[in-house]
JSON list of C-alpha atoms and ligand atoms in Angstrom, two decimals:
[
{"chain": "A", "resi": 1, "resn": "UNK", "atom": "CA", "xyz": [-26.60, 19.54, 9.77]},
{"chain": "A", "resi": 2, "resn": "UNK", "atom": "CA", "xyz": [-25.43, 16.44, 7.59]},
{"chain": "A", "resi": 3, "resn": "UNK", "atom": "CA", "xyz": [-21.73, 15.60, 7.77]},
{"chain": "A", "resi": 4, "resn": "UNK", "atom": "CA", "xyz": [-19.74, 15.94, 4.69]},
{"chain": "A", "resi": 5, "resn": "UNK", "atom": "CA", "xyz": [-19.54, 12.13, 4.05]},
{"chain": "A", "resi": 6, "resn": "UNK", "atom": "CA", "xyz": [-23.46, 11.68, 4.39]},
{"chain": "A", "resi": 7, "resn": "UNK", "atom": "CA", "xyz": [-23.67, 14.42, 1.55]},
{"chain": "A", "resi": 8, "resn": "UNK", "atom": "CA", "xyz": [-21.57, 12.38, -0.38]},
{"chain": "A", "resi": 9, "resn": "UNK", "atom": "CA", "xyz": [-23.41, 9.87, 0.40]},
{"chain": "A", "resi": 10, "resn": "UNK", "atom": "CA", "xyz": [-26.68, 11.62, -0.63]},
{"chain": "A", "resi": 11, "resn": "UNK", "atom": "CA", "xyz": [-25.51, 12.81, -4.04]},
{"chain": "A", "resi": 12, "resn": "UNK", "atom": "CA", "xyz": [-25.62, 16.26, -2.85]},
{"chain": "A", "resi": 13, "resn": "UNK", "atom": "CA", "xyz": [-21.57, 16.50, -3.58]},
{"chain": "A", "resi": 14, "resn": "UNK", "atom": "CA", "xyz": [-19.34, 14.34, -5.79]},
{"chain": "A", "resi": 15, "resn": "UNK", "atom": "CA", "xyz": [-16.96, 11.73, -3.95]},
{"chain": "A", "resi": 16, "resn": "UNK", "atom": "CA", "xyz": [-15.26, 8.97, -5.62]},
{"chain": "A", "resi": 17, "resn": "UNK", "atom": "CA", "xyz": [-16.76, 5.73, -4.25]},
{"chain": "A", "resi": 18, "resn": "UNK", "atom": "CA", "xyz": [-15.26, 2.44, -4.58]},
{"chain": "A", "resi": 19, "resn": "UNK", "atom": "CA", "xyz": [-17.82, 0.50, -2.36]},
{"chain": "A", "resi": 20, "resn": "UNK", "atom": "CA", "xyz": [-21.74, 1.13, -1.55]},
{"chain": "A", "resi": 21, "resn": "UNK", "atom": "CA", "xyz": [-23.84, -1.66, 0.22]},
{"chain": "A", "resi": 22, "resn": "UNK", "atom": "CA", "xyz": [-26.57, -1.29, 2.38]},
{"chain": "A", "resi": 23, "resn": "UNK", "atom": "CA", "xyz": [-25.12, 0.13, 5.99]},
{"chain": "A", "resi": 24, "resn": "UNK", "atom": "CA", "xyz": [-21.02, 0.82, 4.02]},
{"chain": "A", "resi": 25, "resn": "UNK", "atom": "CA", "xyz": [-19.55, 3.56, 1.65]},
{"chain": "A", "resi": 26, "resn": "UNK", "atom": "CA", "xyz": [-15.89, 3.41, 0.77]},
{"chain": "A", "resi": 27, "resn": "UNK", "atom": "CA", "xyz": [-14.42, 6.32, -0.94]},
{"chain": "A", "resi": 28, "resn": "UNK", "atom": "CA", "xyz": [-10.87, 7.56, -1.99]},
{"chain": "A", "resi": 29, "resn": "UNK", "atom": "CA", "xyz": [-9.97, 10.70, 0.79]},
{"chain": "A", "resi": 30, "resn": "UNK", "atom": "CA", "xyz": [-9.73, 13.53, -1.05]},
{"chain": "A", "resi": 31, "resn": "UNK", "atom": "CA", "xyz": [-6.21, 14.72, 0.52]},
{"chain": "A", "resi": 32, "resn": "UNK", "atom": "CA", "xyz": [-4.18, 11.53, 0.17]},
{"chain": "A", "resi": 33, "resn": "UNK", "atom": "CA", "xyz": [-1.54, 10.65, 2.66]},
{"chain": "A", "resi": 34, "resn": "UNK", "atom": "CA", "xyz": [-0.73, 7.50, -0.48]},
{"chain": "A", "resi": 35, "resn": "UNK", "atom": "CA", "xyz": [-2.42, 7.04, -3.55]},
{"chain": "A", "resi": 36, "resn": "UNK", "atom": "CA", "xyz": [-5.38, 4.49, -2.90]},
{"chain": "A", "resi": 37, "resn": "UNK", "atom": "CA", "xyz": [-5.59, 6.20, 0.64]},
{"chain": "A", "resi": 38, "resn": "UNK", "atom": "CA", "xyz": [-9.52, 4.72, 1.47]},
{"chain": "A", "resi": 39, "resn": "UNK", "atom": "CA", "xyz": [-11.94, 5.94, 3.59]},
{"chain": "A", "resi": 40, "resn": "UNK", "atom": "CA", "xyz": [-14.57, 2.98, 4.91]},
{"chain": "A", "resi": 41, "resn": "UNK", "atom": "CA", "xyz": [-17.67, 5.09, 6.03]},
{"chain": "A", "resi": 42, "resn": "UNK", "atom": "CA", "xyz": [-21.22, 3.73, 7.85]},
{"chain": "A", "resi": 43, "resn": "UNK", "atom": "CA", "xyz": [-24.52, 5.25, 6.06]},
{"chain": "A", "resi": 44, "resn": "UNK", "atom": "CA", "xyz": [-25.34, 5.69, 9.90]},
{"chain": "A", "resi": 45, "resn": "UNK", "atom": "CA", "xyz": [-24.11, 9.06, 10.46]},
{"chain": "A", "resi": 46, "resn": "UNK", "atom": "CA", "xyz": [-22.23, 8.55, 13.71]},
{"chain": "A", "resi": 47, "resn": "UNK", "atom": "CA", "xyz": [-19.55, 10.00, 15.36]},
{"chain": "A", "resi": 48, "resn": "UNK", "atom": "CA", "xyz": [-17.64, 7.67, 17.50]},
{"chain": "A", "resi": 49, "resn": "UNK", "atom": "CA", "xyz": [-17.21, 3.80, 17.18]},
{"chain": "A", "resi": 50, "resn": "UNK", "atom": "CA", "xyz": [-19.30, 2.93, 20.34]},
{"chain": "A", "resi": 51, "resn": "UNK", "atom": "CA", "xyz": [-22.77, 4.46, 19.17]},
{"chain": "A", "resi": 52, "resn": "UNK", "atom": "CA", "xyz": [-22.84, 2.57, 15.97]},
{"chain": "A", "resi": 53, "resn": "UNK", "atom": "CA", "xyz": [-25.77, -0.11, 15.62]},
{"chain": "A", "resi": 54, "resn": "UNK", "atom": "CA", "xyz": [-25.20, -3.72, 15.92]},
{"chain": "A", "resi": 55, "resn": "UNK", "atom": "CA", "xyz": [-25.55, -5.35, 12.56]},
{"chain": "A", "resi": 56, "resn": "UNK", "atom": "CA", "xyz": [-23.10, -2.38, 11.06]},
{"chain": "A", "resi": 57, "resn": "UNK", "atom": "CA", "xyz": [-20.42, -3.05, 13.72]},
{"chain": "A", "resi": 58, "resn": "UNK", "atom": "CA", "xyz": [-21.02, -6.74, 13.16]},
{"chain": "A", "resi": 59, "resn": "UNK", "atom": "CA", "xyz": [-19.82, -5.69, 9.30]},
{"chain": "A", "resi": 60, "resn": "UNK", "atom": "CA", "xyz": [-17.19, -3.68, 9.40]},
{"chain": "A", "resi": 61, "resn": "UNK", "atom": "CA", "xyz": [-14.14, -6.10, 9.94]},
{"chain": "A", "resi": 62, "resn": "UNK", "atom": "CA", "xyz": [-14.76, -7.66, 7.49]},
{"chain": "A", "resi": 63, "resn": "UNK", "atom": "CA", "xyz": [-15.13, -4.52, 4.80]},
{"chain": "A", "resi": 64, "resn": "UNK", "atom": "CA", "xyz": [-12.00, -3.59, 6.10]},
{"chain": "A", "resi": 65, "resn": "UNK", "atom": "CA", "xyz": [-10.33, -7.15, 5.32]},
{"chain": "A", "resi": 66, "resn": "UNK", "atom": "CA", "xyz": [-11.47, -6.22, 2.05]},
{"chain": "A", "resi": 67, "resn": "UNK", "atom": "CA", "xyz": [-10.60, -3.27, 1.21]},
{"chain": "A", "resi": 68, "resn": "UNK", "atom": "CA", "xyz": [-7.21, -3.87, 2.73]},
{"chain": "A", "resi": 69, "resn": "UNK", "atom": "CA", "xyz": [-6.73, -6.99, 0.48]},
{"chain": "A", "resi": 70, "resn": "UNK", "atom": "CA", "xyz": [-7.98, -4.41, -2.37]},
{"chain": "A", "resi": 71, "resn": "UNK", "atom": "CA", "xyz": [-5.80, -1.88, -1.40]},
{"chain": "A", "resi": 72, "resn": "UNK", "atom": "CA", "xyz": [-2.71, -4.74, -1.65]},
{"chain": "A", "resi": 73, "resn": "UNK", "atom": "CA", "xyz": [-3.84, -6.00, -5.20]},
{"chain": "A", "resi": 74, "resn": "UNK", "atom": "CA", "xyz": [-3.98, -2.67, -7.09]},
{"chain": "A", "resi": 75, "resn": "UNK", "atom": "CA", "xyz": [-0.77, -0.65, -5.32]},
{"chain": "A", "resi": 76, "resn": "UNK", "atom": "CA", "xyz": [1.15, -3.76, -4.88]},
{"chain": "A", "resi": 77, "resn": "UNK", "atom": "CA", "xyz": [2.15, -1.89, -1.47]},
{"chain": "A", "resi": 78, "resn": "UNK", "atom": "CA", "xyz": [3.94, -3.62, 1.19]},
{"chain": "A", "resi": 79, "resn": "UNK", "atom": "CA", "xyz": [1.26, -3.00, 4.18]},
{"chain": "A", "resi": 80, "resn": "UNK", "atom": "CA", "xyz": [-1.66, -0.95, 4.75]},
{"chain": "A", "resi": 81, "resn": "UNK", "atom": "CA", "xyz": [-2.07, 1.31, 7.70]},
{"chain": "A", "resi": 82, "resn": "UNK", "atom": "CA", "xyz": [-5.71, 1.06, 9.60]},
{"chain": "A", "resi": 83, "resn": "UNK", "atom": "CA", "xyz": [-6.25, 4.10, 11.17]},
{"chain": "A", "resi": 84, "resn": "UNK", "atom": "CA", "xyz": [-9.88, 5.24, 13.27]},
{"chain": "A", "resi": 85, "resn": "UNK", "atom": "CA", "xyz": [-9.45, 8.80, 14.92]},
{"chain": "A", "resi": 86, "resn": "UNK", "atom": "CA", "xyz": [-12.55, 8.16, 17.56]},
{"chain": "A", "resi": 87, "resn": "UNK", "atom": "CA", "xyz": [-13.61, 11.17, 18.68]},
{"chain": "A", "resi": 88, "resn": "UNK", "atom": "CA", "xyz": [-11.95, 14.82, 18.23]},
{"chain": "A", "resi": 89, "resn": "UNK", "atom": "CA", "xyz": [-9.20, 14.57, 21.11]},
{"chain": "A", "resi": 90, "resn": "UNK", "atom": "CA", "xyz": [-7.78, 11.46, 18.64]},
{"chain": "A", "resi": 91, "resn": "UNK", "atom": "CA", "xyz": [-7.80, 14.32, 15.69]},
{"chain": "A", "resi": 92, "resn": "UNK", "atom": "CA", "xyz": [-11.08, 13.17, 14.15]},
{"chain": "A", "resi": 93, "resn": "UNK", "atom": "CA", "xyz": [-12.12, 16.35, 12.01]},
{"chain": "A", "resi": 94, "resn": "UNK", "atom": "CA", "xyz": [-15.37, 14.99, 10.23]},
{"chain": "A", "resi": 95, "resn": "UNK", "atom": "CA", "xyz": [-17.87, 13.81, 13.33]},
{"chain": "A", "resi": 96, "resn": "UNK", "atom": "CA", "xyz": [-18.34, 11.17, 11.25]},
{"chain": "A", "resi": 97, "resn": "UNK", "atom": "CA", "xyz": [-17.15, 7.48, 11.83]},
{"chain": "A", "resi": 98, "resn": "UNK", "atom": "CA", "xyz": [-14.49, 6.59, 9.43]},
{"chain": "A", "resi": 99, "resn": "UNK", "atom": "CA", "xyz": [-11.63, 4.58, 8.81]},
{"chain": "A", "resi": 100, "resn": "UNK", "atom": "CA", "xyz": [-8.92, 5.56, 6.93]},
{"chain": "A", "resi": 101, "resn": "UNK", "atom": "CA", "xyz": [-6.86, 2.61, 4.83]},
{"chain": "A", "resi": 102, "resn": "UNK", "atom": "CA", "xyz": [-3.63, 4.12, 3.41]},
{"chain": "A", "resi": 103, "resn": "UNK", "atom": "CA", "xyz": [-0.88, 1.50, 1.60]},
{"chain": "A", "resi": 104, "resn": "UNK", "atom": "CA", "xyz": [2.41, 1.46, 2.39]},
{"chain": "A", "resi": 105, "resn": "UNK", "atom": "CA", "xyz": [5.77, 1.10, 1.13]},
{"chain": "A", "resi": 106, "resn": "UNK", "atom": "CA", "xyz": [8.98, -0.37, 2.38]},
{"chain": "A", "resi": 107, "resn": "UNK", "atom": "CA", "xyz": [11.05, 2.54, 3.16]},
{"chain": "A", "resi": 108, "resn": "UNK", "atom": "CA", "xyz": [7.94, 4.78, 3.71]},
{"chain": "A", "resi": 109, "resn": "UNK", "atom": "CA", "xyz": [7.94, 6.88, 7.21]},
{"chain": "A", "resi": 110, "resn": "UNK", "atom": "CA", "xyz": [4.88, 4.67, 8.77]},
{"chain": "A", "resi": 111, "resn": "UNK", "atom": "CA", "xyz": [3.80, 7.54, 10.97]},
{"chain": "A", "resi": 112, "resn": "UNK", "atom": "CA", "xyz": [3.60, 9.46, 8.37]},
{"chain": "A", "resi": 113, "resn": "UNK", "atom": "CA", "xyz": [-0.32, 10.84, 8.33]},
{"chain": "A", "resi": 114, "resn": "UNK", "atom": "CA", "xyz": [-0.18, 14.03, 6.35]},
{"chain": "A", "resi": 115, "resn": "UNK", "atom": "CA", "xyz": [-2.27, 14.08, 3.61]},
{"chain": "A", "resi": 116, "resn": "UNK", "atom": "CA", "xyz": [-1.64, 15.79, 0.19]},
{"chain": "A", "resi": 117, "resn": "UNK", "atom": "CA", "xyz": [-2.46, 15.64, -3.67]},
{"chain": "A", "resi": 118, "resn": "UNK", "atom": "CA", "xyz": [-0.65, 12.81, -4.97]},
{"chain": "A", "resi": 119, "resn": "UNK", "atom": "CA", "xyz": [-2.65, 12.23, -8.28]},
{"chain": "A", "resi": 120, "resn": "UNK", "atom": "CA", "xyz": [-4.66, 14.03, -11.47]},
{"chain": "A", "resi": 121, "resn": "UNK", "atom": "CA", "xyz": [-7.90, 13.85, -11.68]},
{"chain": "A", "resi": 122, "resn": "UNK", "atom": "CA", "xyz": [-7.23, 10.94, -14.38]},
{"chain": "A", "resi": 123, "resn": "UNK", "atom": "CA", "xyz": [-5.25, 9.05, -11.54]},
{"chain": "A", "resi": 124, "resn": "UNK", "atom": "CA", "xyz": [-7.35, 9.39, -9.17]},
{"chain": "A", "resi": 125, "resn": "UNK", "atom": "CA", "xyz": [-10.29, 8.56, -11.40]},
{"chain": "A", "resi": 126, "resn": "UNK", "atom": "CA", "xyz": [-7.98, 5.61, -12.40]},
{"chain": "A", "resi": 127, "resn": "UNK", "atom": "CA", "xyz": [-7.14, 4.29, -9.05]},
{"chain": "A", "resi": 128, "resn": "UNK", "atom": "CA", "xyz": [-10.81, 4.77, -7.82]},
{"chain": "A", "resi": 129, "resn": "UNK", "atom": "CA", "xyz": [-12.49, 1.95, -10.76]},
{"chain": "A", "resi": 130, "resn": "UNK", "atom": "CA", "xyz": [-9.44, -0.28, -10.45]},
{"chain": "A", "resi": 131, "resn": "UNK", "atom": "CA", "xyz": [-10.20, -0.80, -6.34]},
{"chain": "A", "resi": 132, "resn": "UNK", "atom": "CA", "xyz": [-14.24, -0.42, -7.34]},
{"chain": "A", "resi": 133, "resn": "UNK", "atom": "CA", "xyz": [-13.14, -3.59, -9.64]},
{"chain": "A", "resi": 134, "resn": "UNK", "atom": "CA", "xyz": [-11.47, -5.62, -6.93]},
{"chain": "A", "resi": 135, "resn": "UNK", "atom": "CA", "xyz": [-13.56, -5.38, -4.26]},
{"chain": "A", "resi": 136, "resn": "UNK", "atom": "CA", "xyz": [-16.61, -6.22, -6.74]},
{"chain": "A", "resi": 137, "resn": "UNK", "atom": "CA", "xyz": [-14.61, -9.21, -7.63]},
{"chain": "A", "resi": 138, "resn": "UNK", "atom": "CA", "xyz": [-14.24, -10.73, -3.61]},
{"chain": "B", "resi": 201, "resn": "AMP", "atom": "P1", "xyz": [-10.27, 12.77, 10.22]},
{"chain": "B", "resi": 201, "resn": "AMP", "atom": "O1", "xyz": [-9.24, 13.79, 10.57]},
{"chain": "B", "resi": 201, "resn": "AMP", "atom": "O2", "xyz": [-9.91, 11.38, 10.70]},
{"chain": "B", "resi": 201, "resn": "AMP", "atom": "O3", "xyz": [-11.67, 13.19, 10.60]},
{"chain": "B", "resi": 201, "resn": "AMP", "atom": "O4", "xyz": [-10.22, 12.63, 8.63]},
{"chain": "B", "resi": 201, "resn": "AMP", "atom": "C1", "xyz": [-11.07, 13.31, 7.76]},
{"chain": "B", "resi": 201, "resn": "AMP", "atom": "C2", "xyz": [-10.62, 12.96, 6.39]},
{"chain": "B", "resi": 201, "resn": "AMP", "atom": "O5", "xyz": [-11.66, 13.28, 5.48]},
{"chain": "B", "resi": 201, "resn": "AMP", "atom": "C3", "xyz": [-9.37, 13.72, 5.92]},
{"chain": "B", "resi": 201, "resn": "AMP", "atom": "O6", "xyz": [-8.34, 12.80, 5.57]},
{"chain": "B", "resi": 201, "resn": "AMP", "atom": "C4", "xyz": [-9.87, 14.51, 4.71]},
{"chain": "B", "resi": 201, "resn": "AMP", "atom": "O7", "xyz": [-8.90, 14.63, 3.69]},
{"chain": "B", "resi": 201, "resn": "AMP", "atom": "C5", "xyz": [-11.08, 13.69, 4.28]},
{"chain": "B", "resi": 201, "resn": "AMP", "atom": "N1", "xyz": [-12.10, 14.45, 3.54]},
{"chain": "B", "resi": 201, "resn": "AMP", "atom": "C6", "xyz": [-12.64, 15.64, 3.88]},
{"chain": "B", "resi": 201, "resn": "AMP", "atom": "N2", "xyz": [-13.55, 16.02, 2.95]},
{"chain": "B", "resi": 201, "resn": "AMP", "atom": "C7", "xyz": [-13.58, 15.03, 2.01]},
{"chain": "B", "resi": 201, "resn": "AMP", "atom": "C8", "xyz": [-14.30, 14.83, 0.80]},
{"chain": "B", "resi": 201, "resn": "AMP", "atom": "N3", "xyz": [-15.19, 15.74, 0.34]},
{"chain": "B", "resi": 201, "resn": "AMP", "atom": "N4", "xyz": [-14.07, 13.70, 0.08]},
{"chain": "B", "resi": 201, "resn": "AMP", "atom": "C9", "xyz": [-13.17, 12.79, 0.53]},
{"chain": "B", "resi": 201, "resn": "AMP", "atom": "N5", "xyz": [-12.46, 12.92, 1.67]},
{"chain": "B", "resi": 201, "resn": "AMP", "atom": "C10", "xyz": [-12.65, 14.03, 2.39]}
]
C-alpha cells in the first residue's frame, strides 16, 4: 500500500507543498513541533536513507541547504533543527524517507520534538506560500 506522503504526492489527499521537482516534495508536517516545521520527501517511496537511488541522494543536501536558508528568511528563527528518523527503532512512523526541518528560537528547549497545532488554517496556509515563495526565488 502507498505511504501517506506518496498519496500526497499523488493528489489522492491534500498536503501543503512548498517544493515539487522531479525526484523532491517539501511539505509543511501537519503536527508542528514550530511553525514552518518542513518535511523534505523523495517521490521514490523509500524507507530508509541507504536504499534511495543515486541521482536523488546526490540531491538532497542541497534541498535541504535550501529549505533551511528558507526556513531562516521567513521565521527569522535563530537555527533550524535537521532531523532523519532512519528506520522505526530511530521513531520513524511513516516508512517513508523524510526529513524533518523545524526553526528554532533562542531560548527554545532544542530537544524539544513534540509536535502540535501551532497555527489556523490561514497561518498555516500563510506560512506554506511565503516558504513556496523563497525557495522559488534561490
Ligand atoms: P516520523 O515520526 O519521523 O516518521 O514523522 C512523521 C511525520 O509525518 C510526523 O511529524 C507527522 O506529524 C507527519 N505527518 C503525518 N501525516 C501527515 C500528513 N498527512 N501531512 C503532513 N505531515 C504528516
Amino acid at each position: 500500500m502507498a505511504s501517506i506522503f506518496t498519496r500526497i504526492i499523488a493528489g489522492e489527499i491534500p498536503g501543503a507543498c512548498v517544493l515539487q521537482t522531479e525526484r523532491w516534495v517539501a511539505i509543511l508536517d501537519i503536527n508542528p513541533v514550530a511553525p514552518g516545521h518542513t518535511l523534505l520527501i523523495p517521490r521514490q517511496e523509500v524507507a530508509l536513507l541507504p536504499d534511495l537511488e543515486g541521482a536523488t541522494l546526490a540531491e538532497s543536501g542541497a534541498w535541504l541547504a535550501r529549505i533551511d536558508r528558507a526556513l531562516r528568511s521567513i521565521t527569522d528563527c535563530d537555527a533550524v533543527s535537521i532531523l532523519l528518523r532512519d528506520g522505526p527503532a530511530a521513531g520513524q512512523e511513516v516508512p517513508h524517507l523524510h526529513w524533518h526541518l523545524v526553526p528554532r528560537f533562542n531560548g527554545d528547549h532544542p530537544h524539544h520534538f513534540v509536535g502540535g497545532s501551532y497555527a489556523s488554517d490561514d497561518q498555516q496556509e500563510q506560512m506554506r506560500s511565503a516558504i513556496a515563495a523563497a525557495l522559488d526565488q534561490q
